[in-house]
Each structure stands twice: as C-alpha cells, then as structure tokens.
Short mmCIF file of C-alpha atoms in Angstrom, two decimals:
data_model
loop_
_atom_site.label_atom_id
_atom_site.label_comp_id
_atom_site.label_asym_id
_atom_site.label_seq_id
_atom_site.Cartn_x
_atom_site.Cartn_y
_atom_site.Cartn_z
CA UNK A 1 71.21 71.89 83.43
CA UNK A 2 73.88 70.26 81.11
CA UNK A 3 76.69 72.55 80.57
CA UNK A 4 75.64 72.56 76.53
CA UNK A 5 72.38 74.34 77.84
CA UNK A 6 74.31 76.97 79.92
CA UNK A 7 76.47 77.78 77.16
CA UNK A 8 73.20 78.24 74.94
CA UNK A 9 71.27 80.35 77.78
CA UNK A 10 74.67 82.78 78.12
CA UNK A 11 74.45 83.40 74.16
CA UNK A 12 70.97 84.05 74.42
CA UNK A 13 71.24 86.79 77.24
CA UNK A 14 74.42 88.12 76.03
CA UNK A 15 73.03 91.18 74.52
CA UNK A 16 70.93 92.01 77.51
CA UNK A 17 74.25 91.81 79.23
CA UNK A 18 76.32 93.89 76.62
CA UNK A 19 73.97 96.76 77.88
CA UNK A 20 74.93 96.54 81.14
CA UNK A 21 78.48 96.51 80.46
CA UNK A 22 77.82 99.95 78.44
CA UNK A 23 76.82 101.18 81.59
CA UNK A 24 79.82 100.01 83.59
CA UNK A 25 81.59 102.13 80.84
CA UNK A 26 79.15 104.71 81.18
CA UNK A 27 79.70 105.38 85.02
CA UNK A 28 83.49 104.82 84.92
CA UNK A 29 83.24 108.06 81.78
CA UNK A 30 81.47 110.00 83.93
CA UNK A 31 83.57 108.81 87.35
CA UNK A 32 86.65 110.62 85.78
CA UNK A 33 85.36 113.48 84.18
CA UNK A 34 83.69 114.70 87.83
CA UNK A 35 87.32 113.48 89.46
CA UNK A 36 89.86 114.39 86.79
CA UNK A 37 89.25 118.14 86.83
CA UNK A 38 88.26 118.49 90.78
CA UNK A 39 91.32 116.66 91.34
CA UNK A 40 94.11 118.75 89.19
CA UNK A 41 92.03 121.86 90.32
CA UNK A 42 93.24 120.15 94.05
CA UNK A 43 96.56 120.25 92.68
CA UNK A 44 97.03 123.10 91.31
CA UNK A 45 95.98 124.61 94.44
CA UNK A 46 98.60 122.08 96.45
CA UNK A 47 101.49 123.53 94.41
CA UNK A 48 99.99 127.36 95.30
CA UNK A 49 100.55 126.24 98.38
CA UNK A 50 97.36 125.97 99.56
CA UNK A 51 97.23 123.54 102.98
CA UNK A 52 93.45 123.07 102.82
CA UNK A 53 93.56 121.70 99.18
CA UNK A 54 95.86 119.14 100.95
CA UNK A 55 93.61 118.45 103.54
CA UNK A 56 90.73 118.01 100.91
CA UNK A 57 93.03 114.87 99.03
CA UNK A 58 93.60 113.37 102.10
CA UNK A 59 89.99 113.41 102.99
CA UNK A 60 88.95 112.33 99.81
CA UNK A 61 90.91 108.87 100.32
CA UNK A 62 89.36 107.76 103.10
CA UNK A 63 85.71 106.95 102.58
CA UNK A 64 84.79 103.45 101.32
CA UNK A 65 83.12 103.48 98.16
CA UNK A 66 80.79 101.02 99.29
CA UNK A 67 79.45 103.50 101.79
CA UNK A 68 79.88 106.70 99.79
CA UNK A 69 77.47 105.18 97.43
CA UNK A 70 74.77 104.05 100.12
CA UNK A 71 75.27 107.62 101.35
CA UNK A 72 74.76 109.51 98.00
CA UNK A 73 71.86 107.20 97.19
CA UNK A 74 69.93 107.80 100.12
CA UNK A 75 70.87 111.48 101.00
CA UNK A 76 70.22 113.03 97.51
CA UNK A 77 67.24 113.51 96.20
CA UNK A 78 65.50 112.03 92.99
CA UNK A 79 65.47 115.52 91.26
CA UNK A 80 66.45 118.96 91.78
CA UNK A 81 64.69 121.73 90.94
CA UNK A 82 65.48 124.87 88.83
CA UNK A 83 62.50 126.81 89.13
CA UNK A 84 60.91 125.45 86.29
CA UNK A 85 63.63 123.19 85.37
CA UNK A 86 63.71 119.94 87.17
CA UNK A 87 67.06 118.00 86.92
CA UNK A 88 66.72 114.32 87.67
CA UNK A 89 69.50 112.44 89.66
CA UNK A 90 69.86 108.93 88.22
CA UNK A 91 70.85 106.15 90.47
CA UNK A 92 74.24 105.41 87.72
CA UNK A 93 74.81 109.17 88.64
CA UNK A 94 75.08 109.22 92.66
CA UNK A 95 77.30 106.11 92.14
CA UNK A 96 79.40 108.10 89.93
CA UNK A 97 79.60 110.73 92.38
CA UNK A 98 80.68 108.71 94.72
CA UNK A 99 83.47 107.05 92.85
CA UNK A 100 84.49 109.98 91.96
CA UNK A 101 85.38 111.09 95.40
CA UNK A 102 88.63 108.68 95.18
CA UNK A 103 89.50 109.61 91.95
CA UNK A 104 89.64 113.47 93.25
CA UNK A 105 92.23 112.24 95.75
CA UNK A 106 94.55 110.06 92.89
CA UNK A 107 94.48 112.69 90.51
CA UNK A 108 95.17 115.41 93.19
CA UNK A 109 98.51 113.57 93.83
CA UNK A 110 99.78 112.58 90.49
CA UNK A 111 98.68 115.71 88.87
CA UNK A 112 100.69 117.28 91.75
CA UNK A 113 103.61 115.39 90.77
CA UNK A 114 102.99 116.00 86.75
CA UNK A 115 103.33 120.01 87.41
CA UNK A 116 106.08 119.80 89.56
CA UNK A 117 108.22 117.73 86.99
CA UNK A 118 107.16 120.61 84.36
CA UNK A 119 107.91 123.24 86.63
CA UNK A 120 111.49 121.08 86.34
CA UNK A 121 111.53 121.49 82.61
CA UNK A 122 111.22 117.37 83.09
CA UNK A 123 108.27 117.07 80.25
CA UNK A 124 108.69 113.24 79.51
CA UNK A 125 108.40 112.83 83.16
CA UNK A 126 105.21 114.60 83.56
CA UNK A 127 103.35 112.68 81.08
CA UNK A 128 103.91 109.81 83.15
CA UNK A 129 100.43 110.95 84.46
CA UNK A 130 98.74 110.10 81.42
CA UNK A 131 99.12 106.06 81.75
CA UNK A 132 98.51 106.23 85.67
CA UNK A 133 95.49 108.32 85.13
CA UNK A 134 94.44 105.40 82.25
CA UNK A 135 95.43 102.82 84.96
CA UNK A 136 92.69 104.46 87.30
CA UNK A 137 90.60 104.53 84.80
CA UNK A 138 90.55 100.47 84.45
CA UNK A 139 89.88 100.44 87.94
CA UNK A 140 87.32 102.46 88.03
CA UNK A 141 85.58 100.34 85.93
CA UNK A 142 86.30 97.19 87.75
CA UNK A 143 84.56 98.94 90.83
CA UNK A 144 82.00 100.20 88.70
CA UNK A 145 80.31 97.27 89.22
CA UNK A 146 79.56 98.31 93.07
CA UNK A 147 76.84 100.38 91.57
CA UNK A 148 74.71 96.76 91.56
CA UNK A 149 73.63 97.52 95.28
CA UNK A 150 71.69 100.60 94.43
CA UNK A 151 69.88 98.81 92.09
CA UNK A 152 72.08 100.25 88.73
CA UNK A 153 71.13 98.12 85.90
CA UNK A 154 74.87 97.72 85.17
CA UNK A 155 76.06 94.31 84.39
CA UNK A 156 77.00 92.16 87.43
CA UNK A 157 73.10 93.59 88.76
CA UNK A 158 71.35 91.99 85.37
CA UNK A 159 73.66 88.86 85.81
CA UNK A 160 71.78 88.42 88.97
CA UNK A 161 68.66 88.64 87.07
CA UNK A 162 69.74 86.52 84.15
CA UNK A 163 70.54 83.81 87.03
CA UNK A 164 67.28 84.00 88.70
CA UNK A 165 65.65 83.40 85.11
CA UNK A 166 67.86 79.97 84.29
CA UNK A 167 66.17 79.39 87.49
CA UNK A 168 69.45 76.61 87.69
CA UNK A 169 71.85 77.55 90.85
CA UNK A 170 74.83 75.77 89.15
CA UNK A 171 74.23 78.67 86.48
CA UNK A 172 75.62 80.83 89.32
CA UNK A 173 79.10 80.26 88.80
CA UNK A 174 78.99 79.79 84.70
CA UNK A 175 77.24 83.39 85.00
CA UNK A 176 79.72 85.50 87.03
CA UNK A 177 82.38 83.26 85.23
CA UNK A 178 81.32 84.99 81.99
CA UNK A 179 80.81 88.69 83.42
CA UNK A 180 84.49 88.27 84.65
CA UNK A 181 85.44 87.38 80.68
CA UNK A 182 83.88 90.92 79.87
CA UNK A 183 85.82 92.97 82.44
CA UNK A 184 89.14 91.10 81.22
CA UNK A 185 88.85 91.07 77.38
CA UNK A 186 88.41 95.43 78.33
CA UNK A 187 90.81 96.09 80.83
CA UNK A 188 93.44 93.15 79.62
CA UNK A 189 94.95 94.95 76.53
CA UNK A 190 94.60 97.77 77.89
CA UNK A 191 96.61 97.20 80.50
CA UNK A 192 99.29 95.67 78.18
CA UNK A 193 99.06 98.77 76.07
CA UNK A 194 100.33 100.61 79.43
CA UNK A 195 103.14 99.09 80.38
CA UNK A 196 104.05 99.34 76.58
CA UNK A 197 103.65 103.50 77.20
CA UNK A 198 105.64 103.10 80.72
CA UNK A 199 108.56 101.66 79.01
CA UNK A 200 108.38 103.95 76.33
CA UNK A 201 108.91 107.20 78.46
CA UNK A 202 110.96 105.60 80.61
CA UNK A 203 113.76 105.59 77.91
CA UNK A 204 112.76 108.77 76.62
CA UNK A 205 113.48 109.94 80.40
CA UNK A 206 116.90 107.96 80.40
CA UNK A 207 116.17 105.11 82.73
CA UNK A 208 114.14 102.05 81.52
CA UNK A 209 111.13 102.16 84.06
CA UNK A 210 110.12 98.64 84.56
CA UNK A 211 113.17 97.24 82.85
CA UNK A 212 115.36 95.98 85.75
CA UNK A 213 119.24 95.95 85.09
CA UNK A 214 120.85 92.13 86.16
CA UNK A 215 122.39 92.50 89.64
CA UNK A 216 126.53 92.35 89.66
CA UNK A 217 127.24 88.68 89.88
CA UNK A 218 128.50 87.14 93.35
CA UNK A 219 132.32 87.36 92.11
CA UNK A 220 131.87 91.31 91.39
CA UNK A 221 130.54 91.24 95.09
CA UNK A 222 133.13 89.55 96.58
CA UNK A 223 135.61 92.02 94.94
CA UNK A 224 133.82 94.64 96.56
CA UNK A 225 133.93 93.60 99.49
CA UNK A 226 137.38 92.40 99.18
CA UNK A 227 138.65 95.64 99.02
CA UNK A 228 136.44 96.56 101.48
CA UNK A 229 136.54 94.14 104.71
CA UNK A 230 133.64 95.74 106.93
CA UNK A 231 131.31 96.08 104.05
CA UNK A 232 129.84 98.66 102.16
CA UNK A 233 131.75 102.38 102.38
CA UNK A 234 130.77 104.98 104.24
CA UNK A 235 128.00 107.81 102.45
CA UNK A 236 128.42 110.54 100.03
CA UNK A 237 129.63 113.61 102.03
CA UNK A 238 128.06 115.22 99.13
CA UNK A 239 124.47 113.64 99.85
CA UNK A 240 121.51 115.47 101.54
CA UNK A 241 121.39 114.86 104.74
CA UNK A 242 117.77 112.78 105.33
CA UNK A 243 115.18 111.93 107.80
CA UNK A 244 115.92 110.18 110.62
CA UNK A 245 113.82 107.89 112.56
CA UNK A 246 113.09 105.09 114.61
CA UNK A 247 110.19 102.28 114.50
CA UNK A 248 109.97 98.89 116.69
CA UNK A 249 110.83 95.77 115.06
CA UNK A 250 106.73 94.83 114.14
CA UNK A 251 105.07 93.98 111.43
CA UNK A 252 103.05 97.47 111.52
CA UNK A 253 106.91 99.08 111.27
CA UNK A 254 106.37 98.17 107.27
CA UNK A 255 103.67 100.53 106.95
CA UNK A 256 105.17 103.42 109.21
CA UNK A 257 108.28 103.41 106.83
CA UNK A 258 106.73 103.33 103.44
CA UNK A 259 104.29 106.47 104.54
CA UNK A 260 107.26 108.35 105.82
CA UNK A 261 109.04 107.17 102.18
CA UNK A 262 105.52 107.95 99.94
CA UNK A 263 105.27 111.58 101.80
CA UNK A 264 109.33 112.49 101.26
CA UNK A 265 109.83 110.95 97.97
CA UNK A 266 107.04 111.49 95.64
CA UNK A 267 108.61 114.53 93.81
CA UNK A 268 112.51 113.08 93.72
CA UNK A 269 110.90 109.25 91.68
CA UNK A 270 108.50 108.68 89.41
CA UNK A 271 105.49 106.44 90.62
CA UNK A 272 107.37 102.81 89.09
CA UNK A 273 110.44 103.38 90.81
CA UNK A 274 109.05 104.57 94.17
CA UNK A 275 106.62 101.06 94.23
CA UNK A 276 109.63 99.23 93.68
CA UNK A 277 111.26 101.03 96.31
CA UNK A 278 108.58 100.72 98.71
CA UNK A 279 108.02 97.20 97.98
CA UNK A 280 111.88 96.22 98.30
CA UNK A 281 111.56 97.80 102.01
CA UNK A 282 108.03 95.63 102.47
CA UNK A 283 110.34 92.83 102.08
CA UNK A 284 113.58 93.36 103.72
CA UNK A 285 111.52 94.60 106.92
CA UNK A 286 109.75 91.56 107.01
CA UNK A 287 112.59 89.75 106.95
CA UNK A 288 113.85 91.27 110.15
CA UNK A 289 110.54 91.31 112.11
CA UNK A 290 110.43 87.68 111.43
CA UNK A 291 113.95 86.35 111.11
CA UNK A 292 116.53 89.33 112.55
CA UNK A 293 116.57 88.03 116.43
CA UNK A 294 116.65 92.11 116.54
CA UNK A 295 114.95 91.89 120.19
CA UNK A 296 113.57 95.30 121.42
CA UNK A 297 116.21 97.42 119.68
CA UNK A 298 114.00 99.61 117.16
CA UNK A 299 114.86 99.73 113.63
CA UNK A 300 116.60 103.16 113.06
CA UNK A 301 115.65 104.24 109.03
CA UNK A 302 117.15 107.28 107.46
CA UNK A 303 116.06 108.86 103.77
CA UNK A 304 118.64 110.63 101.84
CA UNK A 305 117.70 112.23 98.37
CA UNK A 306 120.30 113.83 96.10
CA UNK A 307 119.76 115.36 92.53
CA UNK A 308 120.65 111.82 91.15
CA UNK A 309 119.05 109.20 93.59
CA UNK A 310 117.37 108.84 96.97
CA UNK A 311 118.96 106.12 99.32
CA UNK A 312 117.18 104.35 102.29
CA UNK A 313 119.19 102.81 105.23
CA UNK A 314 118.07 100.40 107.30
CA UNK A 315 119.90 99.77 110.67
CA UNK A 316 118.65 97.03 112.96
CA UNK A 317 120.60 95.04 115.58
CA UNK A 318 120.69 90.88 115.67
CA UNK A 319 123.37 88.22 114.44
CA UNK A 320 125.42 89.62 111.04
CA UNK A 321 123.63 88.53 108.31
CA UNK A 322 124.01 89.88 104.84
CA UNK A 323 120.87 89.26 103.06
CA UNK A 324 122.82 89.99 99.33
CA UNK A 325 125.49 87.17 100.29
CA UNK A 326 124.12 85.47 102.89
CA UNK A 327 120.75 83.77 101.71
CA UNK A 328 120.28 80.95 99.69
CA UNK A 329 120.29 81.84 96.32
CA UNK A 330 116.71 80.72 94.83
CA UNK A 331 116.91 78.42 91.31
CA UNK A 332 114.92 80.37 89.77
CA UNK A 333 114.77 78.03 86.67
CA UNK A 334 113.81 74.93 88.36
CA UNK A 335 110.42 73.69 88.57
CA UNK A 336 108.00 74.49 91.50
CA UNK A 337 107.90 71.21 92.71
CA UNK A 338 111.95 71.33 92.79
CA UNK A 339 112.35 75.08 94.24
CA UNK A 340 113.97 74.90 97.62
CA UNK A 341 111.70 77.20 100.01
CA UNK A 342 112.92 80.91 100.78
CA UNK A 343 115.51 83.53 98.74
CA UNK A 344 112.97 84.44 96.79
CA UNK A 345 112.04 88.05 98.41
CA UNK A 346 115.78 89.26 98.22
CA UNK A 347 116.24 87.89 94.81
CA UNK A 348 113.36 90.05 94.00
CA UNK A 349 114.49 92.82 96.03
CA UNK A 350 118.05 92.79 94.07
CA UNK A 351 116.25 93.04 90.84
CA UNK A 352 113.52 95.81 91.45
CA UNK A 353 116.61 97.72 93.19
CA UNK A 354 119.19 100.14 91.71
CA UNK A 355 121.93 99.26 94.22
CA UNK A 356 122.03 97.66 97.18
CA UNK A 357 124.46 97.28 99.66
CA UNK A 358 125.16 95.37 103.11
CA UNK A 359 127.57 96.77 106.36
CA UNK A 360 128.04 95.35 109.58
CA UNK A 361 129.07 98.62 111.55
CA UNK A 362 129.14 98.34 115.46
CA UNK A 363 127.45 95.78 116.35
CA UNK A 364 124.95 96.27 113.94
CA UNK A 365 123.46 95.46 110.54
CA UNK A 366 122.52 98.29 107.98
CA UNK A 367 121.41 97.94 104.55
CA UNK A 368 120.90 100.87 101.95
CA UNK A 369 118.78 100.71 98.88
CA UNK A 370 119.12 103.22 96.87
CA UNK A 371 116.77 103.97 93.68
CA UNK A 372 118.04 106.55 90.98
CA UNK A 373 115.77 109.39 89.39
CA UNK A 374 114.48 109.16 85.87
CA UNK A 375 117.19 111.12 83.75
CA UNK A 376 120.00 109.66 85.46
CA UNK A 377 122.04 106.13 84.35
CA UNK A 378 120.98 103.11 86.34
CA UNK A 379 123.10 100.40 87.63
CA UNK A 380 121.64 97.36 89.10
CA UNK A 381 124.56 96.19 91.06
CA UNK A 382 124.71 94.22 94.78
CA UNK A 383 127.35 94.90 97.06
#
C-alpha cells in the first residue's frame, strides 16, 4: 500500500474516527465531574480535620487505572434497577468511574491547598487550582484512551478496526501516527494556554512562577565567598527550626526526601515552585549517590520553612566539592555535537532555584536550596 493510498484511506475514515475522539472527550467530561466534587468534598473534610478523608486520598492514588477499569467492568452490572426504573451502566461509564478514582485523590490535594491559601486571605494563590485542575483534565483525556480494552468505541479502539479494514500491516503505524495528531492538536494549545495562566498569577502573586531569575555570575560568587572563607554563613536564628533526618547514600534516598519535602511543604509553595524544588534535590542527590565517594555515612537532610521561604540542607560526607563553583560550567550555546558531557544538572539546578549555597563545615559538605513563597521577592543568586 503506497503511502498516497494510506493518506487517502485515513481521509476516508476520518469521520468514523472524529466520533471516537468525541468519546475520549466524553469520558474525560464525565471523569472530572464524578472526581472534581468527591475530591474537594475530600478536602474540605481534610481541612475539618477529618483523618479518614485523608486516608480516603491516599487510597484513592494507588490503584492502577488499568485494573480499576477491568474491575468496574466486570464487577458492575449491565443495569440497575429502580423498581420500575432500570438504569443502564455503559461500558464509557465504568471506565469513567474508574478514572475518576485518581482524579478524587488530585483534586483532594490541590483543593486542600486552594482553601488553605484562602483561609490565608492569599486569593491569587488559590486559583492556582484552576490551571492544575485543567492540566488533569488533559491527562485525563490522554488516558482516556485505556477505555479501548473494555471494548469502548473511543478512538484508539476504532483505529484498531480501521487497521484491520486496510487489511495493510504497514497501515499500523500511519494509523496510530494519526490518532496521536488528534490527542496533540487538543491538548497542545491547551497546554500553552496554561503556562500562559501560570505566569499570569504568578506576577499577580509577586513572584514570576516559571520565570527563573539569572543566577549571580561567578565574580558575585567569589565575592561572597571572599568575605566569607569557609563558605556559606551560618542560618537565620530567626528561621523555624525544621525536620531532621537521615537517609543512606542510594538511589532510593531521592524518593525518601522528596516525600518527606511533598508532605511538609505543600501549604508553605505553590505546586511550580515545590516541582522545582523537588526536582533540584532529584538532581543534587544523584550527584552524590553516584559521584560524592560519601561511603556509608548517611545523608543527614533538614527542612526549614519561614513566612518568606522554606530552605533544604543537604549534609553528606566525601572530598569538598562545591557543585556551584566546582563543576564544569556547561556551553550551553554550543551545538550538541560540541557540548562537553556533564554540568548540565547543576546548571539546571541554579536556574529552577531561588538561592543556593555551598559550605564545607567539619569535614563535611552541605548545600541549602532554598525556594521563596509566592508574595515574597525572588532572587536567583549562587553562593
């Protein structure tokens, strides 16, 4: 089949296809109406104080979706009936219901956050929920298309029958090529139209969310440290004191860290600055599970929050090494071909980062992070 003739044969089915796209829309619809309200009811029950609404979220993001749906399909019946009123319980419906179950648990915790900000007076902040929820949304109906394997007539399951009818398995690929367009040309603007809303509230809030300030440059640095020969200076007196802990130097440390970060944090940053957080930890962890020479000393991690920022330090033993000054600086503007290998992660780190700063303090090294809360200036500097 000449690729002329596949071309022709996707025009042909195309509206056959549009319908099943409809009902990718149509389950994702009815995927957040179930788990929007079920969720904030969740919430508001959360900020009552209610432990077993808590219990409920975390429940609720566990299951697979895959076998939530296998589940619903096959434990609920066809129809239900109201003495004489029989209600009838589509296939597209049980996989909603499924779905759903997730969405409970996401809107649970950011609706949590939402009221908590307005119970702050911090309105701007608490509409951040409005382009996270949207952001679910989108992938809700990317996974909408797991309905296929109960036999939902949604697109990806007609794009298997519009293959068998070509009857051409080099259509295979042109098919699923073109069911990919229609999830993209959706979702894509969408998504743009988000991070356009982000950026909006995050200057309404007073710190541009997603807009990282340029790091101090290495001669601002050096006069830092200049005036300050072991490194970075000692912490706030004025600063809450945090959580103290200790993991092994593993890779499974990364994890252990960003849950203890997640379950402290997620009412002193909005959602943006928290990733960034968490991700900037990802890396420099990584760094010293693979590269430290830390040996069996554990990692020691402590979490301070104030009213203006909340500051993660990470103490680890091995050679000095300041990661700010220290590694190769990446050339970002060269080619791919011409990139020297590594610098890249703390390049990235410096820039999704507030401040950052180094100290080699008995015999060991520590690094802080710290991230400031919406409302409050940023600074973006590397010390």
């Amino acid at each position: 089949m000449s690729t002329s003739d596949t071309l022709l044969a996707l025009w042909a089915w195309t509206p056959f296809l549009a319908v099943g796209f409809l009902w990718n829309i149509l389950i994702s619809l009815v995927t957040m109406g179930i788990g929007t309200p079920a969720g904030y009811w969740l919430a508001r029950r959360r900020l009552a104080g209610a432990r077993w609404a808590g219990a409920l979220t975390a429940a609720a993001r566990v299951p697979p979706t895959f076998v939530l749906i296998y589940y619903l399909a096959y434990l609920l019946p066809a129809s239900v009936a109201f003495g004489s009123f029989e209600l009838t319980l589509p296939g597209w419906f049980k996989a909603s219901l499924a779905l759903s179950v997730a969405v409970t648990g996401f809107v649970s915790d950011n609706a949590l956050q939402a009221l908590r900000h307005l119970q702050r007076g911090e309105r701007v902040e608490a509409l951040y929920f409005v382009p996270a929820w949207t952001t679910y949304f989108l992938i809700i109906v990317m996974a909408s298309s797991t309905a296929s394997v109960i036999g939902v007539p949604e697109i990806v399951q007609r794009a298997n029958t519009v293959i068998a009818a070509i009857g051409d398995p080099r259509a295979i690929l042109a098919v699923y090529l073109y069911v990919m367009l229609w999830f993209l040309v959706f979702c894509w603007p969408l998504a743009r139209l988000l991070g356009y809303a982000r950026l909006r509230l995050g200057r309404r809030a007073g710190s541009e969310v997603g807009v990282r300030a340029a790091p101090a440059t290495p001669a601002a640095a050096e006069s830092v440290l200049a005036a300050l020969p072991l490194g970075d200076a000692a912490v706030d007196a004025g600063t809450t004191p945090g959580e103290r802990f200790e993991v092994p130097v593993a890779p499974e440390s990364v994890a252990a860290i960003q849950e203890r970060l997640e379950a402290g944090c997620a009412d002193s940053l909005d959602p943006g600055a928290l990733f960034r957080l968490s991700l900037a930890i990802e890396e420099l962890v990584t760094n010293v599970v693979k590269y430290g020479q830390a040996g069996d000393d554990p990692i020691r991690v402590e979490i301070r929050q104030d009213p203006s920022h909340v500051a993660v330090e990470l103490s680890f033993a091995g050679p000095a090494f300041d990661p700010f000054r220290d590694a190769p600086r990446p050339a970002v503007d060269a080619s791919v071909e011409d990139r020297a290998i590594g610098g890249l992660g703390i390049h990235l780190v410096t820039n999704m980062i507030d401040e950052a700063f180094y100290h080699r303090h008995e015999g060991r090294n520590e690094i802080r992070l710290v991230m400031r809360r919406s409302g409050t200036k940023s600074g973006g500097s590397v010390s």
